[in-house]
Coordinates of N, CA, C and O in Angstrom, one line a residue:
M9 N 127.6 112.4 75.4 CA 126.6 112.2 74.3 C 125.4 113.0 74.6 O 124.8 113.0 75.7
A10 N 124.8 113.7 73.6 CA 123.6 114.5 73.8 C 122.4 113.6 73.9 O 122.3 112.5 73.3
N11 N 121.4 114.1 74.7 CA 120.1 113.4 74.8 C 119.4 113.5 73.4 O 119.7 114.4 72.6
K12 N 118.4 112.6 73.2 CA 117.6 112.7 72.0 C 116.9 114.0 72.0 O 116.6 114.6 73.0
G13 N 116.5 114.4 70.8 CA 115.7 115.6 70.6 C 114.3 115.2 70.1 O 114.0 114.1 69.7
L14 N 113.5 116.2 70.1 CA 112.1 116.1 69.5 C 111.7 117.3 68.8 O 112.0 118.4 69.2
L15 N 111.1 117.1 67.6 CA 110.5 118.1 66.8 C 109.0 117.8 66.9 O 108.6 116.7 66.4
L16 N 108.2 118.6 67.5 CA 106.8 118.4 67.7 C 106.1 119.5 66.9 O 106.4 120.7 67.1
V17 N 105.2 119.2 66.0 CA 104.5 120.2 65.2 C 103.0 119.9 65.2 O 102.5 118.8 65.0
T18 N 102.2 120.9 65.6 CA 100.7 120.8 65.5 C 100.2 121.8 64.5 O 100.8 122.9 64.3
M19 N 99.1 121.5 63.9 CA 98.5 122.4 62.9 C 97.1 121.9 62.5 O 96.9 120.7 62.7
E20 N 96.4 122.7 61.9 CA 95.1 122.3 61.3 C 94.8 123.1 60.1 O 94.9 124.3 60.1
P21 N 94.5 122.4 59.0 CA 94.1 123.1 57.7 C 92.7 123.5 57.8 O 91.9 122.9 58.6
P22 N 92.3 124.5 57.0 CA 90.8 124.8 56.9 C 90.1 123.5 56.3 O 90.7 122.7 55.6
A23 N 88.8 123.4 56.6 CA 88.1 122.2 56.3 C 88.2 121.9 54.8 O 88.3 120.7 54.4
G24 N 88.1 122.8 53.9 CA 88.2 122.5 52.5 C 89.6 122.1 52.0 O 89.7 121.7 50.8
L25 N 90.6 122.2 52.8 CA 92.0 121.9 52.4 C 92.5 120.6 53.1 O 93.6 120.2 52.8
E26 N 91.6 119.9 53.9 CA 92.1 118.8 54.6 C 92.6 117.6 53.8 O 93.7 117.0 54.1
D27 N 91.9 117.3 52.7 CA 92.4 116.2 51.8 C 93.7 116.5 51.2 O 94.7 115.7 51.2
E28 N 93.9 117.7 50.7 CA 95.2 118.1 50.1 C 96.3 118.2 51.1 O 97.4 117.8 50.9
F29 N 95.9 118.7 52.3 CA 96.9 118.8 53.4 C 97.4 117.4 53.7 O 98.7 117.2 53.8
N30 N 96.6 116.4 53.8 CA 97.0 115.0 54.1 C 97.8 114.4 52.9 O 98.8 113.7 53.1
D31 N 97.4 114.8 51.6 CA 98.2 114.3 50.5 C 99.6 114.9 50.6 O 100.6 114.2 50.3
W32 N 99.7 116.2 50.8 CA 101.0 116.9 50.9 C 101.8 116.2 52.1 O 103.0 115.9 51.9
Y33 N 101.2 116.1 53.2 CA 102.0 115.5 54.4 C 102.4 114.1 54.1 O 103.5 113.7 54.4
D34 N 101.5 113.3 53.6 CA 101.8 111.9 53.3 C 102.8 111.6 52.2 O 103.7 110.8 52.3
S35 N 102.7 112.4 51.1 CA 103.5 112.1 50.0 C 104.8 112.9 49.8 O 105.7 112.5 49.2
E36 N 104.8 114.1 50.5 CA 106.0 115.0 50.3 C 106.6 115.3 51.7 O 107.8 114.9 51.9
H37 N 105.9 116.0 52.5 CA 106.6 116.6 53.7 C 107.1 115.5 54.7 O 108.2 115.6 55.1
F38 N 106.2 114.6 55.1 CA 106.6 113.6 56.1 C 107.7 112.7 55.6 O 108.7 112.6 56.3
P39 N 107.7 112.2 54.4 CA 108.8 111.3 53.9 C 110.1 112.1 53.8 O 111.2 111.6 54.1
Q40 N 110.0 113.4 53.4 CA 111.2 114.3 53.3 C 111.8 114.4 54.6 O 113.0 114.3 54.8
R41 N 111.0 114.8 55.6 CA 111.6 115.0 57.0 C 112.2 113.7 57.5 O 113.2 113.7 58.1
C42 N 111.4 112.6 57.4 CA 111.9 111.3 58.0 C 113.2 110.8 57.3 O 113.9 110.0 57.9
G43 N 113.5 111.3 56.1 CA 114.7 110.9 55.4 C 115.9 111.7 55.7 O 117.0 111.4 55.2
L44 N 115.7 112.7 56.5 CA 116.9 113.6 56.8 C 117.8 113.0 57.8 O 117.4 112.3 58.7
P45 N 119.1 113.3 57.7 CA 120.1 112.8 58.7 C 119.7 113.3 60.1 O 119.3 114.5 60.3
G46 N 119.8 112.4 61.1 CA 119.5 112.8 62.4 C 118.1 112.6 62.8 O 117.7 112.8 64.0
F47 N 117.2 112.4 61.9 CA 115.8 112.1 62.2 C 115.6 110.6 62.4 O 115.7 109.8 61.4
A48 N 115.4 110.2 63.6 CA 115.4 108.8 64.0 C 114.1 108.1 63.6 O 114.0 107.0 63.3
S49 N 113.0 108.9 63.8 CA 111.7 108.4 63.5 C 110.7 109.5 63.3 O 110.9 110.6 63.8
G50 N 109.5 109.2 62.8 CA 108.4 110.1 62.7 C 107.1 109.4 62.8 O 107.0 108.3 62.3
T51 N 106.2 110.1 63.5 CA 104.8 109.5 63.6 C 103.8 110.7 63.5 O 104.2 111.8 63.8
R52 N 102.6 110.3 63.0 CA 101.6 111.3 62.9 C 100.4 110.9 63.7 O 100.1 109.7 63.9
W53 N 99.7 111.9 64.2 CA 98.6 111.6 65.2 C 97.4 112.5 64.9 O 97.6 113.6 64.4
V54 N 96.2 112.0 65.3 CA 95.0 112.8 65.1 C 94.4 113.1 66.5 O 94.3 112.2 67.3
C55 N 94.1 114.3 66.7 CA 93.6 114.7 68.1 C 92.1 114.3 68.3 O 91.3 114.5 67.4
L56 N 91.9 113.6 69.4 CA 90.6 113.2 69.8 C 89.9 114.2 70.8 O 88.7 114.3 70.8
D57 N 90.8 114.7 71.6 CA 90.3 115.6 72.7 C 91.4 116.7 72.8 O 92.5 116.4 73.3
G58 N 91.0 117.9 72.4 CA 92.0 119.0 72.4 C 92.0 119.7 71.1 O 91.2 119.5 70.2
W59 N 93.1 120.5 70.8 CA 93.2 121.2 69.5 C 94.6 121.6 69.4 O 95.3 121.9 70.4
P60 N 95.2 121.7 68.2 CA 94.6 121.5 66.9 C 94.6 120.0 66.5 O 95.1 119.2 67.3
R61 N 94.0 119.7 65.4 CA 93.7 118.3 65.0 C 94.9 117.4 64.7 O 94.9 116.3 65.0
W62 N 95.9 118.0 64.1 CA 97.0 117.2 63.6 C 98.3 117.4 64.4 O 98.7 118.5 64.8
L63 N 99.0 116.3 64.7 CA 100.3 116.3 65.4 C 101.3 115.5 64.7 O 101.0 114.3 64.3
A64 N 102.5 116.0 64.5 CA 103.6 115.2 63.9 C 104.7 115.2 65.0 O 105.0 116.3 65.5
L65 N 105.3 114.0 65.2 CA 106.4 113.9 66.2 C 107.6 113.3 65.4 O 107.4 112.3 64.7
Y66 N 108.7 114.0 65.5 CA 109.9 113.5 64.9 C 111.0 113.3 66.0 O 111.4 114.3 66.7
D67 N 111.4 112.1 66.3 CA 112.4 111.8 67.2 C 113.8 112.1 66.5 O 114.0 111.7 65.4
L68 N 114.6 112.8 67.2 CA 115.9 113.3 66.6 C 117.1 112.6 67.4 O 117.0 112.5 68.6
D69 N 118.1 112.3 66.7 CA 119.3 111.8 67.4 C 119.8 112.8 68.4 O 120.2 112.5 69.5
S70 N 119.6 114.1 68.1 CA 119.9 115.2 69.0 C 119.3 116.4 68.3 O 118.9 116.4 67.1
L71 N 119.2 117.5 69.1 CA 118.6 118.8 68.5 C 119.5 119.3 67.4 O 119.1 120.1 66.5
A72 N 120.8 118.8 67.3 CA 121.7 119.3 66.3 C 121.2 118.9 64.9 O 121.6 119.5 63.9
A73 N 120.3 117.9 64.8 CA 119.8 117.5 63.5 C 119.0 118.7 62.8 O 119.0 118.8 61.6
L74 N 118.5 119.6 63.6 CA 117.8 120.8 63.1 C 118.8 121.9 62.7 O 118.3 123.0 62.2
E75 N 120.0 121.8 62.9 CA 121.0 122.8 62.6 C 121.9 122.5 61.4 O 122.8 123.2 61.0
T76 N 121.6 121.3 60.7 CA 122.5 120.9 59.6 C 122.1 121.6 58.3 O 121.0 122.2 58.2
E77 N 123.1 121.7 57.4 CA 122.8 122.3 56.1 C 121.8 121.5 55.4 O 121.0 122.1 54.6
V78 N 121.7 120.2 55.5 CA 120.7 119.4 54.8 C 119.3 119.8 55.3 O 118.4 119.9 54.4
Y79 N 119.1 120.0 56.6 CA 117.8 120.4 57.1 C 117.5 121.8 56.6 O 116.3 122.0 56.1
R80 N 118.4 122.7 56.7 CA 118.1 124.1 56.3 C 117.8 124.2 54.8 O 117.1 125.0 54.4
A81 N 118.4 123.3 54.0 CA 118.2 123.3 52.6 C 116.7 122.9 52.2 O 116.3 123.2 51.0
V82 N 116.0 122.4 53.1 CA 114.6 122.0 52.7 C 113.6 122.7 53.7 O 112.4 122.4 53.7
S83 N 114.0 123.7 54.4 CA 113.2 124.3 55.4 C 113.0 125.8 55.2 O 113.9 126.4 54.5
G84 N 112.0 126.4 55.8 CA 111.8 127.9 55.7 C 111.8 128.4 54.3 O 111.0 127.9 53.5
P85 N 112.7 129.3 53.9 CA 112.6 129.9 52.6 C 112.9 128.8 51.5 O 112.7 129.1 50.3
H86 N 113.5 127.7 51.9 CA 113.9 126.7 50.9 C 112.9 125.6 50.8 O 113.1 124.5 50.2
S87 N 111.7 125.8 51.4 CA 110.6 124.8 51.4 C 110.2 124.6 49.9 O 110.3 125.5 49.1
T88 N 109.5 123.5 49.7 CA 108.9 123.2 48.4 C 107.8 124.2 48.1 O 107.2 124.7 49.0
P89 N 107.5 124.4 46.8 CA 106.3 125.2 46.5 C 105.0 124.7 47.1 O 104.2 125.5 47.6
W90 N 104.8 123.4 47.2 CA 103.6 122.8 47.8 C 103.6 123.2 49.3 O 102.6 123.6 49.8
S91 N 104.7 123.1 50.0 CA 104.8 123.5 51.4 C 104.5 125.0 51.6 O 103.7 125.3 52.5
K92 N 105.0 125.8 50.7 CA 104.8 127.2 50.8 C 103.3 127.6 50.6 O 102.9 128.6 51.0
R93 N 102.6 126.8 49.8 CA 101.2 127.0 49.6 C 100.3 126.5 50.7 O 99.4 127.1 51.1
I94 N 100.7 125.3 51.3 CA 99.8 124.7 52.3 C 100.0 125.4 53.7 O 99.1 125.7 54.4
L95 N 101.3 125.5 54.1 CA 101.6 125.9 55.5 C 101.0 127.3 55.9 O 100.4 127.4 57.0
P96 N 101.0 128.3 55.1 CA 100.4 129.6 55.5 C 98.9 129.5 55.7 O 98.3 130.4 56.4
R97 N 98.3 128.5 55.1 CA 96.8 128.4 55.2 C 96.4 127.6 56.5 O 95.2 127.5 56.8
T98 N 97.3 127.0 57.2 CA 97.0 126.2 58.4 C 96.8 127.2 59.6 O 97.3 128.3 59.6
I99 N 96.1 126.7 60.6 CA 95.9 127.5 61.8 C 96.4 126.6 63.0 O 96.6 125.4 62.9
G100 N 96.6 127.2 64.1 CA 97.1 126.5 65.3 C 98.4 125.9 65.2 O 98.8 125.0 65.9
R101 N 99.2 126.4 64.2 CA 100.5 125.8 64.0 C 101.5 126.2 65.1 O 101.6 127.3 65.5
Q102 N 102.1 125.1 65.7 CA 103.1 125.3 66.7 C 104.2 124.3 66.4 O 104.0 123.2 66.1
R103 N 105.4 124.8 66.5 CA 106.6 124.1 66.2 C 107.4 124.1 67.5 O 107.9 125.2 67.9
V104 N 107.6 122.9 68.1 CA 108.4 122.8 69.4 C 109.6 122.0 69.1 O 109.5 120.9 68.6
T105 N 110.7 122.5 69.6 CA 112.0 121.7 69.6 C 112.3 121.5 71.1 O 112.4 122.5 71.8
A106 N 112.6 120.3 71.5 CA 112.8 120.0 72.9 C 113.8 118.9 73.0 O 113.9 118.0 72.1
E107 N 114.5 118.9 74.1 CA 115.5 117.8 74.4 C 114.8 116.8 75.4 O 114.2 117.2 76.4
Q108 N 115.0 115.5 75.1 CA 114.5 114.5 76.0 C 115.3 114.5 77.3 O 116.5 114.3 77.3
V109 N 114.6 114.6 78.4 CA 115.3 114.6 79.7 C 115.0 113.4 80.6 O 115.7 113.2 81.5
A110 N 113.9 112.7 80.2 CA 113.6 111.5 81.0 C 112.8 110.6 80.0 O 111.8 110.9 79.5
P111 N 113.4 109.4 79.7 CA 114.6 108.9 80.2 C 115.9 109.4 79.5 O 117.0 109.2 80.0
G112 N 115.7 110.1 78.4 CA 116.9 110.8 77.8 C 117.3 110.1 76.4 O 117.8 110.8 75.6
D113 N 117.0 108.9 76.3 CA 117.4 108.2 75.0 C 116.4 107.3 74.4 O 116.7 106.5 73.5
A114 N 115.1 107.4 74.7 CA 114.1 106.6 74.2 C 113.6 107.2 72.8 O 113.6 108.4 72.7
V115 N 113.2 106.3 71.9 CA 112.7 106.7 70.6 C 111.4 106.0 70.4 O 111.3 104.8 70.7
L116 N 110.4 106.7 69.9 CA 109.1 106.0 69.5 C 109.2 105.7 68.0 O 109.0 106.6 67.1
A117 N 109.6 104.5 67.7 CA 109.9 104.1 66.3 C 108.7 104.2 65.4 O 108.8 104.6 64.3
D118 N 107.5 103.8 65.9 CA 106.3 103.9 65.2 C 105.1 103.9 66.2 O 105.4 103.7 67.4
A119 N 103.9 103.9 65.7 CA 102.8 104.0 66.6 C 102.2 102.6 66.9 O 101.2 102.5 67.6
T120 N 102.9 101.5 66.4 CA 102.4 100.2 66.7 C 102.3 99.9 68.2 O 103.3 100.2 68.9
G121 N 101.2 99.4 68.6 CA 101.0 99.1 70.0 C 100.5 100.3 70.9 O 100.3 100.2 72.1
I122 N 100.4 101.5 70.2 CA 99.9 102.6 71.0 C 98.5 103.0 70.4 O 98.4 103.4 69.2
A123 N 97.5 102.9 71.3 CA 96.1 103.2 70.9 C 95.8 104.7 71.1 O 95.0 105.3 70.4
R124 N 96.5 105.2 72.2 CA 96.2 106.6 72.5 C 97.6 107.2 73.0 O 98.4 106.6 73.6
L125 N 97.7 108.5 72.6 CA 98.9 109.3 73.0 C 98.5 110.5 73.8 O 97.7 111.3 73.2
L126 N 99.0 110.7 75.0 CA 98.7 111.9 75.8 C 99.8 112.9 75.6 O 101.0 112.5 75.8
L127 N 99.5 114.1 75.3 CA 100.5 115.2 75.2 C 100.1 116.2 76.3 O 99.0 116.8 76.2
V128 N 101.0 116.5 77.2 CA 100.7 117.5 78.2 C 101.9 118.4 78.4 O 103.1 117.9 78.3
R129 N 101.7 119.7 78.5 CA 102.8 120.7 78.7 C 102.6 121.3 80.1 O 101.6 121.8 80.4
Y130 N 103.7 121.2 80.9 CA 103.7 121.8 82.2 C 104.8 122.8 82.2 O 105.9 122.6 81.7
S131 N 104.5 124.0 82.8 CA 105.5 125.0 82.9 C 106.4 124.8 84.1 O 107.6 125.2 84.1
D132 N 106.0 124.0 85.0 CA 106.8 123.7 86.2 C 106.5 122.2 86.7 O 105.4 121.9 87.0
A133 N 107.6 121.4 86.6 CA 107.4 120.0 87.1 C 108.8 119.4 87.2 O 109.8 119.9 86.6
D134 N 109.0 118.3 87.9 CA 110.2 117.6 88.0 C 110.1 116.5 86.9 O 109.3 115.6 87.0
A135 N 111.1 116.5 86.0 CA 111.0 115.6 84.8 C 111.1 114.2 85.2 O 110.3 113.4 84.7
A136 N 112.0 113.8 86.1 CA 112.2 112.4 86.4 C 110.9 111.9 87.2 O 110.4 110.8 86.9
E137 N 110.4 112.7 88.1 CA 109.2 112.3 88.8 C 108.0 112.1 87.9 O 107.2 111.2 88.0
L138 N 107.9 113.1 86.9 CA 106.8 113.1 86.0 C 106.9 111.8 85.1 O 105.9 111.1 85.0
Q139 N 108.1 111.5 84.6 CA 108.2 110.3 83.7 C 108.0 109.0 84.5 O 107.2 108.2 84.1
N140 N 108.5 109.0 85.7 CA 108.3 107.8 86.6 C 106.9 107.5 87.0 O 106.4 106.4 86.9
S141 N 106.1 108.6 87.3 CA 104.7 108.5 87.7 C 103.9 108.0 86.5 O 103.0 107.1 86.7
W142 N 104.2 108.4 85.3 CA 103.4 107.9 84.2 C 103.8 106.6 83.7 O 103.0 105.7 83.3
H143 N 105.1 106.3 83.7 CA 105.7 105.0 83.3 C 105.1 103.9 84.2 O 104.9 102.8 83.7
A144 N 104.8 104.2 85.5 CA 104.3 103.2 86.4 C 102.8 102.9 86.2 O 102.3 102.0 86.8
R145 N 102.1 103.8 85.5 CA 100.7 103.7 85.4 C 100.4 102.4 84.5 O 101.0 102.2 83.5
P146 N 99.4 101.6 84.9 CA 99.0 100.4 84.1 C 98.6 100.9 82.7 O 97.9 101.9 82.6
G147 N 99.0 100.1 81.7 CA 98.6 100.4 80.3 C 99.5 101.3 79.6 O 99.4 101.5 78.4
V148 N 100.4 102.0 80.3 CA 101.4 102.9 79.6 C 102.5 102.1 79.0 O 103.2 101.3 79.7
V149 N 102.7 102.2 77.7 CA 103.8 101.5 77.0 C 105.0 102.4 76.7 O 106.1 101.9 76.4
S150 N 104.8 103.7 76.9 CA 105.9 104.7 76.7 C 105.6 105.9 77.4 O 104.5 106.5 77.4
A151 N 106.6 106.4 78.2 CA 106.4 107.7 78.9 C 107.8 108.4 78.7 O 108.8 108.0 79.2
R152 N 107.7 109.6 78.1 CA 108.9 110.4 77.9 C 108.6 111.8 78.2 O 107.5 112.3 78.0
V153 N 109.7 112.5 78.7 CA 109.6 113.9 79.1 C 110.6 114.7 78.3 O 111.8 114.3 78.3
F154 N 110.2 115.8 77.7 CA 111.1 116.7 77.0 C 111.1 118.1 77.6 O 110.0 118.5 78.1
R155 N 112.2 118.8 77.5 CA 112.3 120.2 78.0 C 112.5 121.1 76.8 O 113.4 120.9 76.0
D156 N 111.7 122.2 76.8 CA 112.0 123.3 75.9 C 112.2 124.6 76.8 O 112.2 124.4 78.0
A157 N 112.3 125.7 76.2 CA 112.6 126.9 77.0 C 111.5 127.2 78.0 O 111.7 127.9 79.0
G158 N 110.3 126.8 77.7 CA 109.1 127.2 78.5 C 108.7 126.2 79.5 O 107.8 126.4 80.4
G159 N 109.3 124.9 79.5 CA 108.8 123.9 80.5 C 109.0 122.5 80.0 O 109.9 122.2 79.2
L160 N 108.1 121.6 80.4 CA 108.3 120.2 80.1 C 107.1 119.7 79.3 O 105.9 120.2 79.5
W161 N 107.4 118.8 78.4 CA 106.3 118.2 77.5 C 106.3 116.7 77.9 O 107.4 116.0 77.8
L162 N 105.2 116.2 78.3 CA 105.0 114.8 78.6 C 104.3 114.1 77.4 O 103.3 114.6 76.9
L163 N 104.9 113.0 76.9 CA 104.3 112.1 75.9 C 104.1 110.8 76.5 O 105.1 110.1 76.8
A164 N 102.9 110.4 76.7 CA 102.6 109.1 77.3 C 101.7 108.3 76.4 O 100.7 108.7 76.0
G165 N 102.2 107.1 75.9 CA 101.5 106.2 75.0 C 100.8 105.1 75.8 O 101.4 104.5 76.7
F166 N 99.6 104.8 75.4 CA 98.8 103.8 76.0 C 98.4 102.7 75.1 O 98.1 102.9 73.9
A167 N 98.5 101.5 75.6 CA 98.1 100.3 74.8 C 96.7 100.2 74.4 O 96.3 99.6 73.4
A168 N 95.8 100.7 75.3 CA 94.4 100.6 75.1 C 93.8 102.0 75.0 O 94.4 103.0 75.3
H169 N 92.5 102.1 74.6 CA 91.8 103.3 74.4 C 91.6 103.9 75.8 O 91.1 103.2 76.7
V170 N 91.9 105.1 76.1 CA 91.7 105.8 77.3 C 91.0 107.2 77.0 O 91.1 107.6 75.8
T171 N 90.5 107.8 77.9 CA 89.9 109.1 77.7 C 90.6 110.1 78.6 O 91.2 109.8 79.6
L172 N 90.4 111.4 78.3 CA 91.0 112.4 79.2 C 90.3 112.4 80.5 O 90.9 112.7 81.5
A173 N 89.0 112.1 80.6 CA 88.3 112.0 81.9 C 89.0 111.0 82.8 O 89.2 111.2 84.0
E174 N 89.4 109.8 82.2 CA 90.1 108.8 83.0 C 91.5 109.3 83.5 O 91.9 108.9 84.5
L175 N 92.1 110.1 82.6 CA 93.5 110.5 82.9 C 93.5 111.8 83.8 O 94.6 112.1 84.3
A176 N 92.4 112.5 83.9 CA 92.4 113.8 84.5 C 93.0 113.8 85.9 O 93.7 114.7 86.3
P177 N 92.7 112.8 86.8 CA 93.2 112.9 88.1 C 94.8 112.9 88.2 O 95.4 113.7 88.9
Q178 N 95.4 112.2 87.3 CA 96.9 112.2 87.2 C 97.4 113.4 86.5 O 98.4 114.0 86.9
V179 N 96.7 113.8 85.4 CA 97.2 114.9 84.6 C 97.1 116.2 85.5 O 98.0 117.0 85.5
N180 N 96.1 116.3 86.3 CA 95.8 117.6 87.0 C 96.5 117.6 88.4 O 96.1 118.5 89.2
V181 N 97.4 116.8 88.6 CA 98.2 116.8 89.9 C 98.9 118.2 90.0 O 99.1 118.7 91.0
R182 N 99.3 118.7 88.8 CA 100.0 120.0 88.7 C 99.3 120.8 87.6 O 98.8 120.2 86.7
P183 N 99.4 122.1 87.6 CA 98.7 122.9 86.5 C 99.4 122.6 85.2 O 100.6 122.6 85.1
A184 N 98.6 122.3 84.2 CA 99.1 122.1 82.8 C 98.6 123.2 81.9 O 97.6 123.8 82.0
D185 N 99.5 123.5 81.0 CA 99.3 124.6 80.0 C 98.5 124.0 78.8 O 97.9 124.8 78.1
L186 N 98.7 122.7 78.5 CA 98.1 122.1 77.3 C 97.9 120.7 77.6 O 98.7 120.0 78.2
I187 N 96.7 120.1 77.3 CA 96.4 118.7 77.4 C 95.6 118.2 76.2 O 94.5 118.7 75.9
N188 N 96.2 117.3 75.4 CA 95.6 116.8 74.2 C 95.7 115.3 74.2 O 96.7 114.7 74.7
L189 N 94.7 114.6 73.7 CA 94.7 113.2 73.6 C 94.6 112.8 72.1 O 93.7 113.3 71.4
Y190 N 95.5 111.9 71.6 CA 95.6 111.6 70.2 C 95.4 110.1 70.0 O 95.7 109.3 70.9
M191 N 95.1 109.7 68.7 CA 95.2 108.4 68.3 C 96.1 108.4 67.0 O 96.3 109.4 66.4
P192 N 96.7 107.2 66.7 CA 97.6 107.2 65.5 C 96.8 107.6 64.3 O 95.7 107.3 64.1
Y193 N 97.5 108.3 63.4 CA 97.0 108.7 62.1 C 97.0 107.5 61.2 O 98.0 106.8 61.0
R194 N 95.9 107.3 60.6 CA 95.8 106.2 59.5 C 94.9 106.8 58.4 O 93.8 107.3 58.7
R195 N 95.3 106.6 57.2 CA 94.4 107.2 56.1 C 93.9 106.0 55.3 O 94.5 105.1 55.1

């Protein structure tokens, strides 16, 4: 059985487009993606420390969900007119597809109970050790590690408000390529 997958997307609209960007994401793009076969859950996040401002996480039954005809029928050149108008105007857009390697089968069904979400990308680390060290930290309600072609992505959810300054000693045990702290998106 394949490990769970992750589709992680970051982006930021120009200041004058933020309201329409959230209208598009809330009413069209996010519900469309969450309704696709193989998409187990979706959550949106607002960056408090780091960049870009917006993060969407989609837990997948496996990465194969991104190879289906149904997914392709609503993606890329088959995107909606609204998507084709909004997406090219965003900056900092990054689309990451990764396989969950520790624990391998966990899903973040929603943001309930998570006050802060830490996203860190390491080019070199041991996945099990990374997940175990964060999972053991007081206040962590979820710690998952994903692998893409370039390295590991850590997603650690906290029950209480934390700051990057508080987390820095543990984050900086090894060199990180990206460190962002998020809160759940609410409009």
